[in-house]
Amino acid sequence: MTKLRNEGPIGVFDSGLAGLRVMRAISDRLPREDIVYLGDTARVPYGTRSAQTVVNYAHACARTLREQHIKILVVACNTLSAVALDALAGELLFPVLGSIMPNARAAVQASSSKRIGVIASSRTVLSGAYPRALAIQDPEAQVFVQAAPLLISLVEEGWLHGEVPRLAVREYLAPLAQQDIDTLILGSTHYPLLMPLIESEYAALSGKRIAFVDSAQAAANDVVRQIESKQLATARADPGKLRIILTDLPNDFQMASRFLGEDVTQLKVSAVDI
Amino acid sequence: MTKLRNEGPIGVFDSGLAGLRVMRAISDRLPREDIVYLGDTARVPYGTRSAQTVVNYAHACARTLREQHIKILVVACNTLSAVALDALAGELLFPVLGSIMPNARAAVQASSSKRIGVIASSRTVLSGAYPRALAIQDPEAQVFVQAAPLLISLVEEGWLHGEVPRLAVREYLAPLAQQDIDTLILGSTHYPLLMPLIESEYAALSGKRIAFVDSAQAAANDVVRQIESKQLATARADPGKLRIILTDLPNDFQMASRFLGEDVTQLKVSAVDI
């Protein structure tokens, strides 16, 4: 029974395609595990919706996730993690890992000054999830939160270079640069795609170099730890398979290759109506 | 029977809140008519989805629209008009007016050179709906189409001023400015909110002033014509009432006031789960 369960895939959920970076990071760390990715591309972005609507979407996605016989679920979507993790976990019979707490843990480890910045979706910011999680990890941490919604749209549309994203990044980072933070949590799966601009603009604004918490790495670390502690590792020795399930097949699915870091045309991709 | 039908409201549908400008334009022209607005704010934007998903959303919205006893429906959403108008009209027993053909008609009337530009969502551009509609209105028209998705996100997030939207507008308009158009269709309900930037950047790029087709005015003209020709006008003399139904109540509903041009807190707003 245990053995059968261990041969199930790891599930990764995100609202769009950017969580494929999380799938990539997990696969790099656990190359023998099968991984199935569910992207709610028909209803991305989540970050501008009300909490109730995100909860409704979590329930809808839970139905699809149950059918995949996954052994553990990684919720890459920060917005869903912030407002609907309990609702999702309550419907599922396997462990569900959010992305807020792993990011908070990584930030506290990276920070010396305990002055930590966060950029995230509007809904994640309104939820207060990051200040709560950081207070649990380190009650002395001072937290500065900035909603950065347009950066999500820029990444969704593949607009990663040039003056438009550079100025948008600069405008969002300016208030954080005044707070003398030493660590910035990238609180959406989209932001790491803008990492070169975020790094250079922050340095230009503050004259300082800081640490960045990329939720893909933090999530991969968390799932490795959980797979070990819950003894969920596969016994197979051959390379794991990656599968992608989307609620809408987008025009420009090649964009997914940018997130995954490999040619997605080689992968099994299916559409599901939820 | 006819009389009863005539006292029903005019329906206006859009994916988000920007179609409230269309409601405003119709109400200005037909102040005694009741108008009910349905905004699919839980699933906006439509313009980045596949055609099949937009059709699915059209069917879902049709159910809600049927319950409103409207006498005519104005589909303010260009994306839905481009790919799912037949699907929507097929489910409804009242006249359904799209936004592509009224815009094409207005553009052909405004243009002397017959060189007409269009900015629209990615899905509207991929559908080919504007070149088809313009060819019907004037077979000699030359049409130049540009997808401008980020402008929709900028308006959704209320980022209407400054360098970020100015440079985004400039980058989208540059290819059109090289085509020596004399008329530009604003093929999304969002774009007119950026009109000051669109006008000044186009003039800066081309050194010329051109005509702009605002879909709110074109749609209002069309509904006035249809209400007259189909003898659907209300017999009441008192001012019509405006109602708003949304699939998700957004954080920042005050943004709706910007679209509607009046304080939305005075209006009846309800949420519906579809």
Coordinates of C-alpha atoms in Angstrom, one line a residue:
Chain A
M1 CA 0.0 0.0 0.0
T2 CA 2.7 2.4 1.0
K3 CA 4.7 1.4 -2.0
L4 CA 1.8 1.9 -4.4
R5 CA 1.3 5.4 -3.0
N6 CA 5.0 6.2 -3.3
E7 CA 4.9 5.6 -7.0
G8 CA 2.3 8.3 -7.5
P9 CA 3.4 11.7 -9.0
I10 CA 4.2 14.9 -7.1
G11 CA 1.5 17.5 -8.0
V12 CA 2.3 21.1 -8.6
F13 CA -0.4 23.7 -8.9
D14 CA -0.3 27.3 -10.1
S15 CA -2.8 29.7 -11.6
G16 CA -0.9 30.0 -14.8
L17 CA 2.3 28.7 -16.5
A18 CA 4.9 30.4 -14.3
G19 CA 4.8 27.6 -11.7
L20 CA 6.5 25.4 -14.3
R21 CA 9.7 26.9 -12.9
V22 CA 8.7 25.2 -9.6
M23 CA 8.2 21.9 -11.4
R24 CA 11.6 22.4 -13.0
A25 CA 13.3 23.1 -9.6
I26 CA 11.6 20.0 -8.0
S27 CA 12.5 17.8 -10.9
D28 CA 16.1 19.0 -10.7
R29 CA 16.3 18.0 -7.0
L30 CA 14.2 14.8 -7.4
P31 CA 14.9 13.6 -10.9
R32 CA 13.3 10.1 -10.5
E33 CA 9.9 11.4 -9.4
D34 CA 7.0 11.8 -11.8
I35 CA 5.5 15.2 -11.6
V36 CA 2.1 16.4 -12.8
Y37 CA 1.4 20.1 -13.2
L38 CA -2.0 21.7 -13.1
G39 CA -2.2 25.3 -14.4
D40 CA -5.6 27.1 -14.2
T41 CA -4.8 29.0 -17.4
A42 CA -8.5 29.6 -18.0
R43 CA -8.8 31.9 -15.0
V44 CA -5.3 33.3 -14.4
P45 CA -4.5 35.7 -12.8
Y46 CA -5.8 34.9 -9.3
G47 CA -4.0 37.8 -7.6
T48 CA -6.7 40.4 -8.6
R49 CA -9.7 38.3 -7.5
S50 CA -11.6 38.4 -4.2
A51 CA -10.6 35.8 -1.5
Q52 CA -14.0 34.1 -2.0
T53 CA -13.4 33.6 -5.7
V54 CA -9.9 32.2 -5.1
V55 CA -11.5 29.7 -2.6
N56 CA -14.1 28.7 -5.2
Y57 CA -11.3 28.1 -7.8
A58 CA -9.3 26.1 -5.2
H59 CA -12.3 23.8 -4.8
A60 CA -12.7 23.4 -8.5
C61 CA -9.1 22.6 -8.9
A62 CA -9.2 20.1 -6.1
R63 CA -11.5 17.9 -8.1
T64 CA -9.0 17.6 -10.9
L65 CA -6.1 17.1 -8.5
R66 CA -7.9 14.2 -6.8
E67 CA -8.1 12.3 -10.1
Q68 CA -4.3 12.4 -10.6
H69 CA -3.5 10.1 -7.7
I70 CA -0.7 12.4 -6.6
K71 CA 1.1 11.7 -3.3
I72 CA 1.8 15.3 -2.3
L73 CA 0.8 18.7 -3.7
V74 CA 2.9 21.8 -4.0
V75 CA 0.8 24.9 -4.3
A76 CA 3.2 27.1 -6.2
C77 CA 0.6 29.9 -6.5
N78 CA 1.3 32.4 -3.7
T79 CA -2.2 33.9 -3.9
L80 CA -4.0 30.6 -3.4
S81 CA -1.5 29.7 -0.6
A82 CA -2.3 33.0 1.0
V83 CA -6.1 32.8 1.1
A84 CA -7.3 29.3 0.2
L85 CA -4.7 26.7 1.4
D86 CA -7.0 25.4 4.2
A87 CA -9.9 25.2 1.8
L88 CA -7.8 23.2 -0.7
A89 CA -6.1 20.9 1.9
G90 CA -9.5 20.2 3.5
E91 CA -10.7 18.5 0.3
L92 CA -7.5 16.5 -0.4
L93 CA -6.3 13.3 1.4
F94 CA -2.5 13.9 0.7
P95 CA -0.1 16.5 2.1
V96 CA -0.5 20.0 0.7
L97 CA 2.5 22.4 0.8
G98 CA 1.9 26.1 0.4
S99 CA 4.5 28.6 -0.8
I100 CA 4.2 31.4 1.8
M101 CA 5.9 29.5 4.7
P102 CA 8.8 28.1 2.7
N103 CA 9.5 31.6 1.4
A104 CA 9.3 33.1 4.9
R105 CA 11.6 30.4 6.2
A106 CA 14.2 31.1 3.4
A107 CA 14.0 34.8 4.0
V108 CA 14.6 34.6 7.7
Q109 CA 17.6 32.4 7.0
A110 CA 19.0 34.8 4.4
S111 CA 18.5 38.0 6.4
S112 CA 21.0 39.5 8.8
S113 CA 19.3 42.8 9.6
K114 CA 15.8 41.2 10.0
R115 CA 14.5 43.8 7.6
I116 CA 12.7 41.8 4.9
G117 CA 10.8 43.1 1.9
V118 CA 8.0 41.2 -0.1
I119 CA 6.6 41.8 -3.5
A120 CA 3.4 39.9 -4.3
S121 CA 0.0 40.1 -5.9
S122 CA -2.6 42.6 -4.6
R123 CA -4.7 39.7 -3.1
T124 CA -1.6 38.2 -1.4
V125 CA -0.7 41.6 0.1
L126 CA -4.3 42.2 1.3
S127 CA -4.4 38.8 3.0
G128 CA -1.5 39.7 5.3
A129 CA -0.2 36.2 4.9
Y130 CA 3.5 37.2 4.6
P131 CA 3.7 39.4 7.7
R132 CA 1.9 36.5 9.6
A133 CA 4.3 33.8 8.3
L134 CA 7.4 35.9 8.9
A135 CA 6.3 36.7 12.5
I136 CA 6.0 32.9 13.1
Q137 CA 9.5 32.3 11.6
D138 CA 11.1 35.3 13.5
P139 CA 9.0 37.5 15.8
E140 CA 11.7 40.2 15.5
A141 CA 11.5 40.4 11.7
Q142 CA 10.4 43.8 10.3
V143 CA 8.4 43.3 7.1
F144 CA 7.7 45.7 4.2
V145 CA 5.2 44.5 1.7
Q146 CA 4.6 45.9 -1.8
A147 CA 1.9 44.8 -4.2
A148 CA 3.4 44.6 -7.7
P149 CA 0.5 43.4 -10.0
L150 CA 1.8 44.8 -13.3
L151 CA 4.9 42.7 -13.1
I152 CA 2.7 39.6 -13.2
S153 CA 1.0 40.8 -16.4
L154 CA 4.4 41.7 -18.0
V155 CA 5.7 38.2 -17.4
E156 CA 2.4 36.6 -18.6
E157 CA 2.8 38.6 -21.8
G158 CA 6.5 37.8 -22.2
W159 CA 7.6 41.5 -21.9
L160 CA 10.8 40.9 -19.9
H161 CA 13.2 43.4 -21.4
G162 CA 13.4 47.1 -22.1
E163 CA 12.2 50.3 -20.6
V164 CA 8.6 49.3 -19.8
P165 CA 9.4 46.5 -17.4
R166 CA 12.5 48.3 -16.1
L167 CA 10.4 51.4 -15.1
A168 CA 7.6 49.3 -13.7
V169 CA 10.1 47.3 -11.6
R170 CA 11.7 50.6 -10.4
E171 CA 8.4 52.1 -9.4
Y172 CA 7.5 49.1 -7.3
L173 CA 10.9 48.7 -5.7
A174 CA 11.4 52.4 -4.8
P175 CA 9.4 52.3 -1.5
L176 CA 11.2 49.1 -0.5
A177 CA 14.6 50.6 -1.2
Q178 CA 13.9 53.4 1.3
Q179 CA 13.4 50.8 4.0
D180 CA 16.9 49.5 3.9
I181 CA 15.9 45.8 3.6
D182 CA 18.6 43.2 3.1
T183 CA 16.3 40.4 1.8
L184 CA 13.4 40.5 -0.8
I185 CA 10.9 37.7 -1.1
L186 CA 9.7 37.3 -4.7
G187 CA 6.2 36.4 -3.7
S188 CA 4.8 35.2 -7.0
T189 CA 6.0 32.5 -9.4
H190 CA 6.2 35.2 -12.1
Y191 CA 8.8 37.6 -10.6
P192 CA 12.0 35.5 -10.9
L193 CA 11.6 35.8 -14.7
L194 CA 12.3 39.6 -14.2
M195 CA 15.3 38.8 -11.9
P196 CA 17.9 40.6 -13.9
L197 CA 15.9 43.8 -13.9
I198 CA 14.9 43.4 -10.2
E199 CA 18.5 42.9 -9.2
S200 CA 19.9 45.8 -11.2
E201 CA 17.1 48.3 -10.4
Y202 CA 17.2 47.6 -6.7
A203 CA 21.0 48.1 -6.7
A204 CA 20.6 51.4 -8.7
L205 CA 17.9 52.6 -6.2
S206 CA 19.6 51.7 -3.0
G207 CA 23.3 51.4 -3.9
K208 CA 23.2 48.0 -2.1
R209 CA 23.1 44.3 -3.0
I210 CA 20.5 42.2 -1.2
A211 CA 19.4 38.6 -1.0
F212 CA 16.5 37.4 -3.1
V213 CA 14.1 34.5 -2.2
D214 CA 13.0 32.7 -5.3
S215 CA 9.9 30.7 -4.4
A216 CA 10.8 27.9 -6.9
Q217 CA 13.9 27.1 -4.9
A218 CA 12.2 27.5 -1.5
A219 CA 9.3 25.2 -2.7
A220 CA 11.8 22.6 -4.0
N221 CA 13.6 22.6 -0.7
D222 CA 10.4 22.1 1.2
V223 CA 9.1 19.2 -1.0
V224 CA 12.5 17.4 -0.7
R225 CA 12.3 17.8 3.1
Q226 CA 8.6 16.6 3.1
I227 CA 9.2 13.6 0.8
E228 CA 12.1 12.5 3.1
S229 CA 10.3 13.0 6.4
K230 CA 7.1 11.4 5.2
Q231 CA 9.0 8.6 3.4
L232 CA 7.3 9.2 0.2
A233 CA 10.2 8.8 -2.3
T234 CA 9.7 6.6 -5.3
A235 CA 11.6 3.2 -5.5
R236 CA 12.0 3.5 -9.2
A237 CA 15.5 4.2 -10.7
D238 CA 14.5 5.5 -14.1
P239 CA 14.0 9.2 -14.8
G240 CA 10.6 10.6 -13.7
K241 CA 8.0 11.8 -16.3
L242 CA 6.6 15.3 -16.4
R243 CA 3.0 15.9 -17.4
I244 CA 1.1 19.2 -17.8
I245 CA -2.6 19.7 -17.4
L246 CA -4.1 23.1 -18.3
T247 CA -7.6 24.5 -18.0
D248 CA -7.1 26.4 -21.2
L249 CA -4.5 25.8 -24.0
P250 CA -3.0 29.3 -24.6
N251 CA -2.2 30.7 -28.0
D252 CA 1.5 31.0 -27.2
F253 CA 2.2 27.8 -25.4
Q254 CA 5.9 28.1 -26.3
M255 CA 6.1 30.6 -23.5
A256 CA 5.9 27.6 -21.2
S257 CA 9.3 26.6 -22.5
R258 CA 10.7 29.7 -21.0
F259 CA 9.3 28.8 -17.6
L260 CA 10.2 25.2 -17.7
G261 CA 13.7 25.7 -19.2
E262 CA 13.2 22.9 -21.7
D263 CA 11.2 22.3 -24.9
V264 CA 7.6 21.8 -23.9
T265 CA 6.7 20.2 -27.2
Q266 CA 8.3 17.0 -25.9
L267 CA 5.9 16.9 -22.9
K268 CA 2.5 15.4 -22.6
V269 CA 0.1 18.4 -22.3
S270 CA -3.7 17.9 -21.9
A271 CA -6.6 20.3 -21.4
V272 CA -9.3 19.9 -18.8
D273 CA -12.5 21.8 -18.3
I274 CA -13.1 22.5 -14.6
Chain B
M1 CA -46.9 41.8 -24.7
T2 CA -44.8 44.2 -26.8
K3 CA -45.3 46.8 -24.2
L4 CA -44.2 44.5 -21.4
R5 CA -41.1 43.6 -23.3
N6 CA -40.3 47.2 -24.0
E7 CA -40.1 47.9 -20.2
G8 CA -37.3 45.4 -19.8
P9 CA -33.7 46.7 -19.3
I10 CA -31.0 47.0 -21.9
G11 CA -28.3 44.5 -21.1
V12 CA -24.6 45.3 -21.4
F13 CA -22.0 42.6 -21.1
D14 CA -18.2 42.9 -20.7
S15 CA -15.5 40.7 -19.3
G16 CA -14.5 43.3 -16.7
L17 CA -15.5 46.7 -15.5
A18 CA -14.3 48.8 -18.5
G19 CA -17.6 48.2 -20.3
L20 CA -19.2 50.5 -17.8
R21 CA -18.1 53.3 -20.2
V22 CA -20.5 51.7 -22.7
M23 CA -23.3 51.6 -20.2
R24 CA -22.6 55.3 -19.5
A25 CA -22.7 56.2 -23.2
I26 CA -25.9 54.3 -23.8
S27 CA -27.5 55.9 -20.7
D28 CA -26.5 59.4 -21.9
R29 CA -28.2 58.7 -25.2
L30 CA -31.3 56.8 -23.8
P31 CA -31.7 58.3 -20.3
R32 CA -35.1 56.8 -19.7
E33 CA -34.0 53.2 -20.3
D34 CA -33.1 50.8 -17.4
I35 CA -29.7 49.2 -18.0
V36 CA -28.3 46.1 -16.4
Y37 CA -24.6 45.5 -16.6
L38 CA -23.0 42.0 -16.3
G39 CA -19.2 42.0 -15.8
D40 CA -17.4 38.6 -15.7
T41 CA -14.8 40.0 -13.2
A42 CA -14.1 36.5 -11.9
R43 CA -12.5 35.6 -15.3
V44 CA -11.3 38.8 -16.9
P45 CA -9.3 39.1 -19.1
Y46 CA -10.9 37.2 -22.0
G47 CA -8.3 38.4 -24.5
T48 CA -5.6 36.0 -23.6
R49 CA -7.8 32.9 -23.5
S50 CA -8.4 30.3 -26.3
A51 CA -11.5 30.8 -28.5
Q52 CA -13.1 27.6 -27.0
T53 CA -12.7 29.0 -23.5
V54 CA -14.3 32.3 -24.5
V55 CA -17.2 30.3 -26.0
N56 CA -17.6 28.4 -22.7
Y57 CA -17.7 31.7 -20.8
A58 CA -20.2 33.1 -23.2
H59 CA -22.5 30.1 -22.5
A60 CA -22.1 30.5 -18.8
C61 CA -22.9 34.2 -18.9
A62 CA -25.9 33.6 -21.2
R63 CA -27.6 31.8 -18.3
T64 CA -27.3 34.9 -16.1
L65 CA -28.4 37.2 -18.8
R66 CA -31.5 35.2 -19.5
E67 CA -32.7 35.7 -15.9
Q68 CA -32.5 39.5 -16.3
H69 CA -35.4 39.8 -18.7
I70 CA -33.5 42.2 -20.9
K71 CA -34.9 43.3 -24.2
I72 CA -31.6 43.7 -26.1
L73 CA -28.0 42.8 -25.3
V74 CA -24.9 44.9 -26.1
V75 CA -21.8 42.8 -26.0
A76 CA -19.2 45.5 -25.2
C77 CA -16.4 42.9 -24.9
N78 CA -14.6 42.9 -28.3
T79 CA -13.0 39.5 -27.6
L80 CA -16.3 37.8 -27.0
S81 CA -17.8 39.7 -30.0
A82 CA -14.9 38.4 -32.2
V83 CA -15.1 34.7 -31.3
A84 CA -18.3 33.8 -29.5
L85 CA -21.1 36.2 -30.6
D86 CA -22.9 33.4 -32.6
A87 CA -22.6 31.1 -29.6
L88 CA -24.1 33.7 -27.3
A89 CA -26.8 34.8 -29.6
G90 CA -27.8 31.2 -30.2
E91 CA -28.8 30.9 -26.6
L92 CA -30.7 34.1 -26.2
L93 CA -34.1 35.1 -27.5
F94 CA -33.5 38.8 -27.7
P95 CA -31.4 40.8 -30.2
V96 CA -27.6 40.6 -29.5
L97 CA -25.4 43.4 -30.7
G98 CA -21.6 42.9 -31.0
S99 CA -19.0 45.6 -30.9
I100 CA -16.8 44.7 -33.9
M101 CA -19.3 45.7 -36.7
P102 CA -20.3 49.0 -35.1
N103 CA -16.6 49.9 -34.7
A104 CA -15.9 48.9 -38.3
R105 CA -18.8 51.0 -39.5
A106 CA -17.7 54.0 -37.6
A107 CA -14.1 53.6 -38.8
V108 CA -15.1 53.5 -42.5
Q109 CA -17.2 56.6 -42.0
A110 CA -14.3 58.4 -40.3
S111 CA -11.5 57.4 -42.8
S112 CA -10.7 59.3 -46.0
S113 CA -7.6 57.4 -47.0
K114 CA -9.2 54.0 -46.3
R115 CA -6.0 53.1 -44.3
I116 CA -7.4 51.9 -40.9
G117 CA -5.5 50.7 -37.9
V118 CA -6.8 48.5 -35.0
I119 CA -5.5 47.8 -31.6
A120 CA -7.1 44.9 -29.8
S121 CA -6.5 41.9 -27.5
S122 CA -4.4 39.0 -28.7
R123 CA -7.5 36.8 -29.1
T124 CA -9.4 39.5 -31.1
V125 CA -6.4 39.9 -33.4
L126 CA -5.9 36.2 -33.9
S127 CA -9.6 35.8 -34.8
G128 CA -9.3 38.0 -37.8
A129 CA -12.7 39.6 -36.9
Y130 CA -11.7 43.2 -37.6
P131 CA -10.3 42.7 -41.2
R132 CA -13.4 40.6 -42.0
A133 CA -15.8 43.3 -40.7
L134 CA -13.9 46.1 -42.4
A135 CA -13.9 44.3 -45.7
I136 CA -17.7 44.0 -45.4
Q137 CA -18.1 47.7 -44.6
D138 CA -15.6 48.7 -47.4
P139 CA -13.9 46.2 -49.6
E140 CA -11.2 48.7 -50.5
A141 CA -10.2 49.4 -46.9
Q142 CA -6.6 48.5 -45.9
V143 CA -6.4 47.2 -42.4
F144 CA -3.4 47.2 -40.0
V145 CA -3.9 45.2 -36.8
Q146 CA -1.8 45.4 -33.6
A147 CA -2.3 43.3 -30.5
A148 CA -1.9 45.6 -27.4
P149 CA -2.5 43.3 -24.4
L150 CA -0.5 45.1 -21.8
L151 CA -2.6 48.2 -22.2
I152 CA -5.5 46.2 -21.0
S153 CA -3.6 45.2 -17.9
L154 CA -2.5 48.7 -17.3
V155 CA -6.1 50.0 -17.3
E156 CA -7.3 47.1 -15.1
E157 CA -4.7 48.2 -12.6
G158 CA -5.4 51.9 -12.9
W159 CA -2.0 52.7 -14.2
L160 CA -3.0 55.4 -16.6
H161 CA -0.3 58.1 -16.3
G162 CA 3.5 58.3 -16.4
E163 CA 6.3 56.7 -18.3
V164 CA 5.3 53.1 -18.0
P165 CA 2.0 53.4 -19.9
R166 CA 3.4 56.1 -22.2
L167 CA 6.3 53.8 -23.4
A168 CA 3.9 50.8 -23.7
V169 CA 1.5 52.9 -25.8
R170 CA 4.4 54.1 -27.9
E171 CA 5.8 50.6 -28.5
Y172 CA 2.4 49.3 -29.7
L173 CA 1.6 52.3 -31.9
A174 CA 5.0 52.5 -33.6
P175 CA 4.2 49.8 -36.3
L176 CA 0.9 51.5 -37.0
A177 CA 2.4 55.0 -37.3
Q178 CA 4.6 53.6 -40.1
Q179 CA 1.5 52.6 -42.1
D180 CA 0.2 56.1 -42.5
I181 CA -3.3 55.3 -41.2
D182 CA -5.8 58.1 -40.8
T183 CA -8.2 56.2 -38.4
L184 CA -7.5 54.0 -35.4
I185 CA -10.1 51.6 -33.9
L186 CA -9.7 51.3 -30.1
G187 CA -10.8 47.6 -30.2
S188 CA -11.2 47.0 -26.5
T189 CA -13.3 48.8 -23.9
H190 CA -10.1 49.5 -21.9
Y191 CA -8.2 51.6 -24.4
P192 CA -10.2 54.8 -24.3
L193 CA -9.1 55.3 -20.7
L194 CA -5.6 55.8 -22.1
M195 CA -6.8 58.2 -24.8
P196 CA -4.7 61.2 -23.8
L197 CA -1.5 59.1 -24.1
I198 CA -2.6 57.3 -27.3
E199 CA -3.4 60.6 -28.9
S200 CA -0.2 62.4 -27.9
E201 CA 2.1 59.4 -28.6
Y202 CA 0.6 58.8 -32.0
A203 CA 1.0 62.4 -32.9
A204 CA 4.7 62.3 -31.7
L205 CA 5.4 59.1 -33.7
S206 CA 3.8 60.2 -37.0
G207 CA 3.6 63.9 -36.8
K208 CA -0.1 63.5 -37.8
R209 CA -3.5 63.8 -36.1
I210 CA -5.9 60.9 -36.9
A211 CA -9.4 59.9 -36.0
F212 CA -10.1 57.5 -33.1
V213 CA -13.0 55.1 -32.9
D214 CA -14.1 54.7 -29.3
S215 CA -16.3 51.5 -29.0
A216 CA -18.5 53.1 -26.3
Q217 CA -19.8 55.7 -28.7
A218 CA -20.0 53.3 -31.6
A219 CA -22.0 50.8 -29.4
A220 CA -24.3 53.6 -28.1
N221 CA -25.0 54.7 -31.7
D222 CA -25.8 51.1 -32.7
V223 CA -28.2 50.4 -29.8
V224 CA -30.0 53.7 -30.4
R225 CA -30.5 52.6 -34.0
Q226 CA -31.7 49.1 -33.0
I227 CA -34.0 50.3 -30.3
E228 CA -35.7 52.6 -32.8
S229 CA -35.8 50.1 -35.7
K230 CA -37.1 47.3 -33.6
Q231 CA -39.5 49.6 -31.7
L232 CA -38.1 48.6 -28.3
A233 CA -38.1 52.0 -26.6
T234 CA -39.6 52.3 -23.1
A235 CA -42.9 54.2 -22.7
R236 CA -41.9 55.4 -19.2
A237 CA -41.0 59.1 -18.8
D238 CA -38.9 58.9 -15.5
P239 CA -35.1 58.4 -15.5
G240 CA -34.0 54.8 -16.1
K241 CA -32.2 52.8 -13.4
L242 CA -28.7 51.4 -13.7
R243 CA -27.8 48.0 -12.1
I244 CA -24.5 46.2 -12.0
I245 CA -24.0 42.4 -11.6
L246 CA -20.5 41.1 -11.2
T247 CA -19.1 37.5 -11.0
D248 CA -16.5 38.7 -8.5
L249 CA -16.6 41.8 -6.3
P250 CA -13.1 43.3 -6.8
N251 CA -11.0 44.9 -4.0
D252 CA -11.0 48.2 -5.7
F253 CA -14.5 48.6 -6.8
Q254 CA -14.0 52.4 -6.8
M255 CA -12.2 51.9 -10.0
A256 CA -15.6 51.3 -11.5
S257 CA -16.4 55.0 -10.9
R258 CA -13.7 55.9 -13.3
F259 CA -15.3 53.8 -16.0
L260 CA -18.8 54.9 -15.3
G261 CA -18.1 58.5 -14.8
E262 CA -20.2 58.7 -11.6
D263 CA -20.0 57.5 -8.1
V264 CA -20.8 53.8 -8.2
T265 CA -21.5 53.7 -4.5
Q266 CA -25.0 55.0 -5.4
L267 CA -25.7 52.1 -7.6
K268 CA -27.1 48.7 -6.9
V269 CA -24.3 46.2 -7.3
S270 CA -24.7 42.4 -6.8
A271 CA -22.5 39.4 -7.1
V272 CA -23.4 36.2 -9.0
D273 CA -21.6 32.9 -9.2
I274 CA -21.6 31.5 -12.7

